[in-house]
Amino acid sequence: MSAESKGLAVVTGASTGIGAVYADRLARRGYDLLLVARSADRLSAVAERLHADTGRSVKTFVADLANAAEVRKLAELIEADKDFALLVNNAGIALAGTLASAEVEEVERIIAVNISAPTVLARAATRALQKRGSGAIISIASVLALAPDRFESVYSATKAYILSLGMGLAQDLQETDVRVQVVLPGATRTEIWERSGRDVNAFPPDWVMEVDHLVDAAFVGFDAGETVTIPPLAEEDDWNSMQAARQAMIPKLSRREVASRYRVTA
């Protein structure tokens, strides 16, 4: 492996699951790493293994992304690092229960981790990469962004936000060499299920993807230049048809006159 680095990749939620596999794949692609998570011990173990396996520089940043001050500190590091080249906005949590049954602190936390933190970090990454002239922002959403009626509503809504943010940011940056990709996993075998009090084994076995397969598929989409990558979706035309229908509806969404079906009759 060449000793020359492709730059610094920052991966949130990197101590386990999807984030840890992204870290592995990025190190093997030649990136130096800054790994972010709450667990110092687990983060250090991943960093030591990756450095030993790949020879890349692997540093850690212990942070709770529900803490706005810690998120801002990480954002400042990203924006100030001249070698920064890629962000993986992966860290996320699910709600234990529903909007009605969860404690308000739980609701505030999921919004902070799943929406506020990735937005602030994407802002910092965008500013840094525009100065650099190239790079990438990868964000992990969920297929539930497209199916909010199939799971807990708050989690699904946070992932719809990530999808919308990524698609909008890709539009903002389309005239630059900064890449934006949003990855929509289906059910994936990670710790998020156990942490939210759910059993991933309760799903039909053919619904649950292994983490390695998910991340490797996401990189195929990334290398192909996709803005939205849905690893479980077999037919690209299904996504293209949905997007075409959405685009066709857009010119009809803002009018001076109320649509006839909503008009009040005497």
PDB file of N, CA, C and O in Angstrom, residues 54-108:
ATOM      1  N   THR A  54      -3.462  -1.521   8.405  1.00  0.00           N
ATOM      2  CA  THR A  54      -3.325  -0.723   7.187  1.00  0.00           C
ATOM      3  C   THR A  54      -2.141   0.226   7.188  1.00  0.00           C
ATOM      4  O   THR A  54      -1.765   0.732   6.125  1.00  0.00           O
ATOM      5  N   GLY A  55      -1.590   0.518   8.368  1.00  0.00           N
ATOM      6  CA  GLY A  55      -0.498   1.471   8.454  1.00  0.00           C
ATOM      7  C   GLY A  55      -0.916   2.922   8.367  1.00  0.00           C
ATOM      8  O   GLY A  55      -0.072   3.823   8.427  1.00  0.00           O
ATOM      9  N   ARG A  56      -2.203   3.170   8.256  1.00  0.00           N
ATOM     10  CA  ARG A  56      -2.696   4.537   8.157  1.00  0.00           C
ATOM     11  C   ARG A  56      -2.695   5.197   9.529  1.00  0.00           C
ATOM     12  O   ARG A  56      -2.778   4.534  10.565  1.00  0.00           O
ATOM     13  N   SER A  57      -2.622   6.528   9.533  1.00  0.00           N
ATOM     14  CA  SER A  57      -2.781   7.285  10.767  1.00  0.00           C
ATOM     15  C   SER A  57      -4.247   7.218  11.186  1.00  0.00           C
ATOM     16  O   SER A  57      -5.138   7.545  10.384  1.00  0.00           O
ATOM     17  N   VAL A  58      -4.492   6.801  12.422  1.00  0.00           N
ATOM     18  CA  VAL A  58      -5.868   6.690  12.913  1.00  0.00           C
ATOM     19  C   VAL A  58      -5.938   7.355  14.282  1.00  0.00           C
ATOM     20  O   VAL A  58      -5.369   6.877  15.256  1.00  0.00           O
ATOM     21  N   LYS A  59      -6.654   8.477  14.330  1.00  0.00           N
ATOM     22  CA  LYS A  59      -6.841   9.196  15.578  1.00  0.00           C
ATOM     23  C   LYS A  59      -8.287   9.065  16.033  1.00  0.00           C
ATOM     24  O   LYS A  59      -9.166   8.688  15.250  1.00  0.00           O
ATOM     25  N   THR A  60      -8.526   9.393  17.296  1.00  0.00           N
ATOM     26  CA  THR A  60      -9.875   9.274  17.841  1.00  0.00           C
ATOM     27  C   THR A  60     -10.325  10.597  18.447  1.00  0.00           C
ATOM     28  O   THR A  60      -9.508  11.413  18.877  1.00  0.00           O
ATOM     29  N   PHE A  61     -11.635  10.776  18.459  1.00  0.00           N
ATOM     30  CA  PHE A  61     -12.249  11.946  19.075  1.00  0.00           C
ATOM     31  C   PHE A  61     -13.461  11.444  19.844  1.00  0.00           C
ATOM     32  O   PHE A  61     -14.470  11.046  19.230  1.00  0.00           O
ATOM     33  N   VAL A  62     -13.362  11.424  21.157  1.00  0.00           N
ATOM     34  CA  VAL A  62     -14.456  10.929  21.984  1.00  0.00           C
ATOM     35  C   VAL A  62     -15.469  12.050  22.178  1.00  0.00           C
ATOM     36  O   VAL A  62     -15.128  13.132  22.679  1.00  0.00           O
ATOM     37  N   ALA A  63     -16.701  11.809  21.772  1.00  0.00           N
ATOM     38  CA  ALA A  63     -17.724  12.855  21.849  1.00  0.00           C
ATOM     39  C   ALA A  63     -19.102  12.228  21.922  1.00  0.00           C
ATOM     40  O   ALA A  63     -19.358  11.166  21.327  1.00  0.00           O
ATOM     41  N   ASP A  64     -19.977  12.899  22.622  1.00  0.00           N
ATOM     42  CA  ASP A  64     -21.397  12.585  22.624  1.00  0.00           C
ATOM     43  C   ASP A  64     -22.058  13.568  21.673  1.00  0.00           C
ATOM     44  O   ASP A  64     -22.105  14.773  21.948  1.00  0.00           O
ATOM     45  N   LEU A  65     -22.567  13.092  20.551  1.00  0.00           N
ATOM     46  CA  LEU A  65     -23.102  13.992  19.533  1.00  0.00           C
ATOM     47  C   LEU A  65     -24.459  14.572  19.907  1.00  0.00           C
ATOM     48  O   LEU A  65     -25.011  15.374  19.141  1.00  0.00           O
ATOM     49  N   ALA A  66     -24.963  14.208  21.083  1.00  0.00           N
ATOM     50  CA  ALA A  66     -26.133  14.909  21.616  1.00  0.00           C
ATOM     51  C   ALA A  66     -25.732  16.187  22.333  1.00  0.00           C
ATOM     52  O   ALA A  66     -26.589  17.002  22.686  1.00  0.00           O
ATOM     53  N   ASN A  67     -24.436  16.359  22.537  1.00  0.00           N
ATOM     54  CA  ASN A  67     -23.911  17.533  23.224  1.00  0.00           C
ATOM     55  C   ASN A  67     -23.477  18.563  22.180  1.00  0.00           C
ATOM     56  O   ASN A  67     -22.507  18.363  21.457  1.00  0.00           O
ATOM     57  N   ALA A  68     -24.200  19.665  22.115  1.00  0.00           N
ATOM     58  CA  ALA A  68     -23.960  20.655  21.060  1.00  0.00           C
ATOM     59  C   ALA A  68     -22.553  21.228  21.124  1.00  0.00           C
ATOM     60  O   ALA A  68     -21.933  21.487  20.081  1.00  0.00           O
ATOM     61  N   ALA A  69     -22.023  21.422  22.323  1.00  0.00           N
ATOM     62  CA  ALA A  69     -20.676  21.986  22.450  1.00  0.00           C
ATOM     63  C   ALA A  69     -19.634  21.029  21.880  1.00  0.00           C
ATOM     64  O   ALA A  69     -18.672  21.464  21.217  1.00  0.00           O
ATOM     65  N   GLU A  70     -19.802  19.736  22.117  1.00  0.00           N
ATOM     66  CA  GLU A  70     -18.858  18.756  21.590  1.00  0.00           C
ATOM     67  C   GLU A  70     -18.969  18.655  20.070  1.00  0.00           C
ATOM     68  O   GLU A  70     -17.962  18.476  19.378  1.00  0.00           O
ATOM     69  N   VAL A  71     -20.183  18.772  19.551  1.00  0.00           N
ATOM     70  CA  VAL A  71     -20.370  18.769  18.096  1.00  0.00           C
ATOM     71  C   VAL A  71     -19.679  19.975  17.470  1.00  0.00           C
ATOM     72  O   VAL A  71     -19.002  19.864  16.440  1.00  0.00           O
ATOM     73  N   ARG A  72     -19.843  21.140  18.088  1.00  0.00           N
ATOM     74  CA  ARG A  72     -19.195  22.346  17.553  1.00  0.00           C
ATOM     75  C   ARG A  72     -17.680  22.213  17.574  1.00  0.00           C
ATOM     76  O   ARG A  72     -16.997  22.653  16.636  1.00  0.00           O
ATOM     77  N   LYS A  73     -17.141  21.579  18.619  1.00  0.00           N
ATOM     78  CA  LYS A  73     -15.689  21.391  18.676  1.00  0.00           C
ATOM     79  C   LYS A  73     -15.215  20.504  17.531  1.00  0.00           C
ATOM     80  O   LYS A  73     -14.204  20.789  16.876  1.00  0.00           O
ATOM     81  N   LEU A  74     -15.962  19.433  17.271  1.00  0.00           N
ATOM     82  CA  LEU A  74     -15.607  18.553  16.159  1.00  0.00           C
ATOM     83  C   LEU A  74     -15.736  19.298  14.830  1.00  0.00           C
ATOM     84  O   LEU A  74     -14.874  19.167  13.950  1.00  0.00           O
ATOM     85  N   ALA A  75     -16.786  20.085  14.681  1.00  0.00           N
ATOM     86  CA  ALA A  75     -16.971  20.863  13.454  1.00  0.00           C
ATOM     87  C   ALA A  75     -15.807  21.824  13.230  1.00  0.00           C
ATOM     88  O   ALA A  75     -15.331  21.991  12.097  1.00  0.00           O
ATOM     89  N   GLU A  76     -15.349  22.439  14.286  1.00  0.00           N
ATOM     90  CA  GLU A  76     -14.206  23.355  14.174  1.00  0.00           C
ATOM     91  C   GLU A  76     -12.950  22.615  13.738  1.00  0.00           C
ATOM     92  O   GLU A  76     -12.170  23.125  12.925  1.00  0.00           O
ATOM     93  N   LEU A  77     -12.748  21.402  14.262  1.00  0.00           N
ATOM     94  CA  LEU A  77     -11.591  20.603  13.850  1.00  0.00           C
ATOM     95  C   LEU A  77     -11.657  20.263  12.363  1.00  0.00           C
ATOM     96  O   LEU A  77     -10.651  20.335  11.644  1.00  0.00           O
ATOM     97  N   ILE A  78     -12.859  19.889  11.900  1.00  0.00           N
ATOM     98  CA  ILE A  78     -13.038  19.547  10.493  1.00  0.00           C
ATOM     99  C   ILE A  78     -12.722  20.746   9.610  1.00  0.00           C
ATOM    100  O   ILE A  78     -11.972  20.643   8.627  1.00  0.00           O
ATOM    101  N   GLU A  79     -13.286  21.878   9.955  1.00  0.00           N
ATOM    102  CA  GLU A  79     -13.129  23.055   9.094  1.00  0.00           C
ATOM    103  C   GLU A  79     -11.692  23.577   9.088  1.00  0.00           C
ATOM    104  O   GLU A  79     -11.230  24.144   8.089  1.00  0.00           O
ATOM    105  N   ALA A  80     -10.977  23.356  10.167  1.00  0.00           N
ATOM    106  CA  ALA A  80      -9.612  23.883  10.274  1.00  0.00           C
ATOM    107  C   ALA A  80      -8.553  22.945   9.710  1.00  0.00           C
ATOM    108  O   ALA A  80      -7.427  23.371   9.454  1.00  0.00           O
ATOM    109  N   ASP A  81      -8.876  21.676   9.508  1.00  0.00           N
ATOM    110  CA  ASP A  81      -7.870  20.693   9.086  1.00  0.00           C
ATOM    111  C   ASP A  81      -7.657  20.773   7.575  1.00  0.00           C
ATOM    112  O   ASP A  81      -8.557  20.448   6.793  1.00  0.00           O
ATOM    113  N   LYS A  82      -6.473  21.169   7.165  1.00  0.00           N
ATOM    114  CA  LYS A  82      -6.179  21.341   5.742  1.00  0.00           C
ATOM    115  C   LYS A  82      -6.185  20.029   4.979  1.00  0.00           C
ATOM    116  O   LYS A  82      -6.300  20.021   3.739  1.00  0.00           O
ATOM    117  N   ASP A  83      -6.060  18.898   5.697  1.00  0.00           N
ATOM    118  CA  ASP A  83      -6.048  17.591   5.044  1.00  0.00           C
ATOM    119  C   ASP A  83      -7.425  16.937   4.991  1.00  0.00           C
ATOM    120  O   ASP A  83      -7.578  15.847   4.420  1.00  0.00           O
ATOM    121  N   PHE A  84      -8.438  17.574   5.579  1.00  0.00           N
ATOM    122  CA  PHE A  84      -9.771  16.970   5.607  1.00  0.00           C
ATOM    123  C   PHE A  84     -10.294  16.756   4.194  1.00  0.00           C
ATOM    124  O   PHE A  84     -10.265  17.658   3.361  1.00  0.00           O
ATOM    125  N   ALA A  85     -10.793  15.527   3.935  1.00  0.00           N
ATOM    126  CA  ALA A  85     -11.225  15.189   2.575  1.00  0.00           C
ATOM    127  C   ALA A  85     -12.575  14.498   2.506  1.00  0.00           C
ATOM    128  O   ALA A  85     -13.203  14.490   1.433  1.00  0.00           O
ATOM    129  N   LEU A  86     -13.038  13.909   3.614  1.00  0.00           N
ATOM    130  CA  LEU A  86     -14.266  13.116   3.513  1.00  0.00           C
ATOM    131  C   LEU A  86     -14.919  12.987   4.880  1.00  0.00           C
ATOM    132  O   LEU A  86     -14.232  12.767   5.891  1.00  0.00           O
ATOM    133  N   LEU A  87     -16.237  13.129   4.913  1.00  0.00           N
ATOM    134  CA  LEU A  87     -17.021  12.943   6.132  1.00  0.00           C
ATOM    135  C   LEU A  87     -18.012  11.822   5.933  1.00  0.00           C
ATOM    136  O   LEU A  87     -18.714  11.783   4.909  1.00  0.00           O
ATOM    137  N   VAL A  88     -18.074  10.911   6.904  1.00  0.00           N
ATOM    138  CA  VAL A  88     -19.149   9.922   6.953  1.00  0.00           C
ATOM    139  C   VAL A  88     -20.019  10.250   8.160  1.00  0.00           C
ATOM    140  O   VAL A  88     -19.637  10.020   9.306  1.00  0.00           O
ATOM    141  N   ASN A  89     -21.176  10.823   7.895  1.00  0.00           N
ATOM    142  CA  ASN A  89     -22.160  11.125   8.924  1.00  0.00           C
ATOM    143  C   ASN A  89     -22.953   9.849   9.194  1.00  0.00           C
ATOM    144  O   ASN A  89     -23.987   9.596   8.565  1.00  0.00           O
ATOM    145  N   ASN A  90     -22.461   9.035  10.097  1.00  0.00           N
ATOM    146  CA  ASN A  90     -23.067   7.732  10.335  1.00  0.00           C
ATOM    147  C   ASN A  90     -23.783   7.626  11.673  1.00  0.00           C
ATOM    148  O   ASN A  90     -24.779   6.917  11.779  1.00  0.00           O
ATOM    149  N   ALA A  91     -23.289   8.289  12.710  1.00  0.00           N
ATOM    150  CA  ALA A  91     -23.837   8.110  14.055  1.00  0.00           C
ATOM    151  C   ALA A  91     -25.340   8.366  14.064  1.00  0.00           C
ATOM    152  O   ALA A  91     -25.830   9.335  13.486  1.00  0.00           O
ATOM    153  N   GLY A  92     -26.074   7.480  14.721  1.00  0.00           N
ATOM    154  CA  GLY A  92     -27.518   7.642  14.819  1.00  0.00           C
ATOM    155  C   GLY A  92     -28.081   6.751  15.905  1.00  0.00           C
ATOM    156  O   GLY A  92     -27.467   5.749  16.286  1.00  0.00           O
ATOM    157  N   ILE A  93     -29.238   7.121  16.410  1.00  0.00           N
ATOM    158  CA  ILE A  93     -29.911   6.336  17.426  1.00  0.00           C
ATOM    159  C   ILE A  93     -31.375   6.194  17.044  1.00  0.00           C
ATOM    160  O   ILE A  93     -31.903   6.966  16.241  1.00  0.00           O
ATOM    161  N   ALA A  94     -32.036   5.197  17.626  1.00  0.00           N
ATOM    162  CA  ALA A  94     -33.470   5.000  17.445  1.00  0.00           C
ATOM    163  C   ALA A  94     -34.178   5.278  18.761  1.00  0.00           C
ATOM    164  O   ALA A  94     -33.577   5.216  19.838  1.00  0.00           O
ATOM    165  N   LEU A  95     -35.439   5.584  18.671  1.00  0.00           N
ATOM    166  CA  LEU A  95     -36.236   5.895  19.849  1.00  0.00           C
ATOM    167  C   LEU A  95     -36.765   4.613  20.464  1.00  0.00           C
ATOM    168  O   LEU A  95     -37.268   3.738  19.754  1.00  0.00           O
ATOM    169  N   ALA A  96     -36.623   4.474  21.773  1.00  0.00           N
ATOM    170  CA  ALA A  96     -37.217   3.342  22.481  1.00  0.00           C
ATOM    171  C   ALA A  96     -38.669   3.699  22.777  1.00  0.00           C
ATOM    172  O   ALA A  96     -38.943   4.530  23.636  1.00  0.00           O
ATOM    173  N   GLY A  97     -39.582   3.105  22.051  1.00  0.00           N
ATOM    174  CA  GLY A  97     -40.982   3.458  22.200  1.00  0.00           C
ATOM    175  C   GLY A  97     -41.456   4.303  21.047  1.00  0.00           C
ATOM    176  O   GLY A  97     -40.927   4.239  19.931  1.00  0.00           O
ATOM    177  N   THR A  98     -42.463   5.130  21.303  1.00  0.00           N
ATOM    178  CA  THR A  98     -43.043   5.987  20.278  1.00  0.00           C
ATOM    179  C   THR A  98     -42.965   7.440  20.735  1.00  0.00           C
ATOM    180  O   THR A  98     -42.577   7.726  21.872  1.00  0.00           O
ATOM    181  N   LEU A  99     -43.365   8.348  19.869  1.00  0.00           N
ATOM    182  CA  LEU A  99     -43.362   9.762  20.236  1.00  0.00           C
ATOM    183  C   LEU A  99     -44.217   9.995  21.484  1.00  0.00           C
ATOM    184  O   LEU A  99     -43.857  10.784  22.353  1.00  0.00           O
ATOM    185  N   ALA A 100     -45.320   9.290  21.583  1.00  0.00           N
ATOM    186  CA  ALA A 100     -46.213   9.480  22.731  1.00  0.00           C
ATOM    187  C   ALA A 100     -45.675   8.846  24.007  1.00  0.00           C
ATOM    188  O   ALA A 100     -45.852   9.393  25.101  1.00  0.00           O
ATOM    189  N   SER A 101     -45.003   7.722  23.873  1.00  0.00           N
ATOM    190  CA  SER A 101     -44.586   6.983  25.075  1.00  0.00           C
ATOM    191  C   SER A 101     -43.185   7.340  25.561  1.00  0.00           C
ATOM    192  O   SER A 101     -42.857   7.143  26.730  1.00  0.00           O
ATOM    193  N   ALA A 102     -42.334   7.859  24.689  1.00  0.00           N
ATOM    194  CA  ALA A 102     -40.951   8.155  25.076  1.00  0.00           C
ATOM    195  C   ALA A 102     -40.894   9.391  25.968  1.00  0.00           C
ATOM    196  O   ALA A 102     -41.733  10.291  25.877  1.00  0.00           O
ATOM    197  N   GLU A 103     -39.878   9.428  26.801  1.00  0.00           N
ATOM    198  CA  GLU A 103     -39.628  10.628  27.599  1.00  0.00           C
ATOM    199  C   GLU A 103     -39.176  11.762  26.679  1.00  0.00           C
ATOM    200  O   GLU A 103     -38.530  11.540  25.656  1.00  0.00           O
ATOM    201  N   VAL A 104     -39.510  12.985  27.064  1.00  0.00           N
ATOM    202  CA  VAL A 104     -39.170  14.117  26.209  1.00  0.00           C
ATOM    203  C   VAL A 104     -37.661  14.226  26.014  1.00  0.00           C
ATOM    204  O   VAL A 104     -37.182  14.636  24.937  1.00  0.00           O
ATOM    205  N   GLU A 105     -36.876  13.836  27.021  1.00  0.00           N
ATOM    206  CA  GLU A 105     -35.415  13.860  26.889  1.00  0.00           C
ATOM    207  C   GLU A 105     -34.936  12.917  25.802  1.00  0.00           C
ATOM    208  O   GLU A 105     -33.960  13.210  25.107  1.00  0.00           O
ATOM    209  N   GLU A 106     -35.612  11.770  25.647  1.00  0.00           N
ATOM    210  CA  GLU A 106     -35.256  10.826  24.585  1.00  0.00           C
ATOM    211  C   GLU A 106     -35.539  11.432  23.211  1.00  0.00           C
ATOM    212  O   GLU A 106     -34.757  11.251  22.266  1.00  0.00           O
ATOM    213  N   VAL A 107     -36.656  12.118  23.113  1.00  0.00           N
ATOM    214  CA  VAL A 107     -37.008  12.751  21.835  1.00  0.00           C
ATOM    215  C   VAL A 107     -35.995  13.839  21.488  1.00  0.00           C
ATOM    216  O   VAL A 107     -35.530  13.944  20.348  1.00  0.00           O
ATOM    217  N   GLU A 108     -35.641  14.640  22.475  1.00  0.00           N
ATOM    218  CA  GLU A 108     -34.652  15.688  22.239  1.00  0.00           C
ATOM    219  C   GLU A 108     -33.306  15.095  21.843  1.00  0.00           C
ATOM    220  O   GLU A 108     -32.599  15.653  20.986  1.00  0.00           O
TER     221      GLU A 108
END
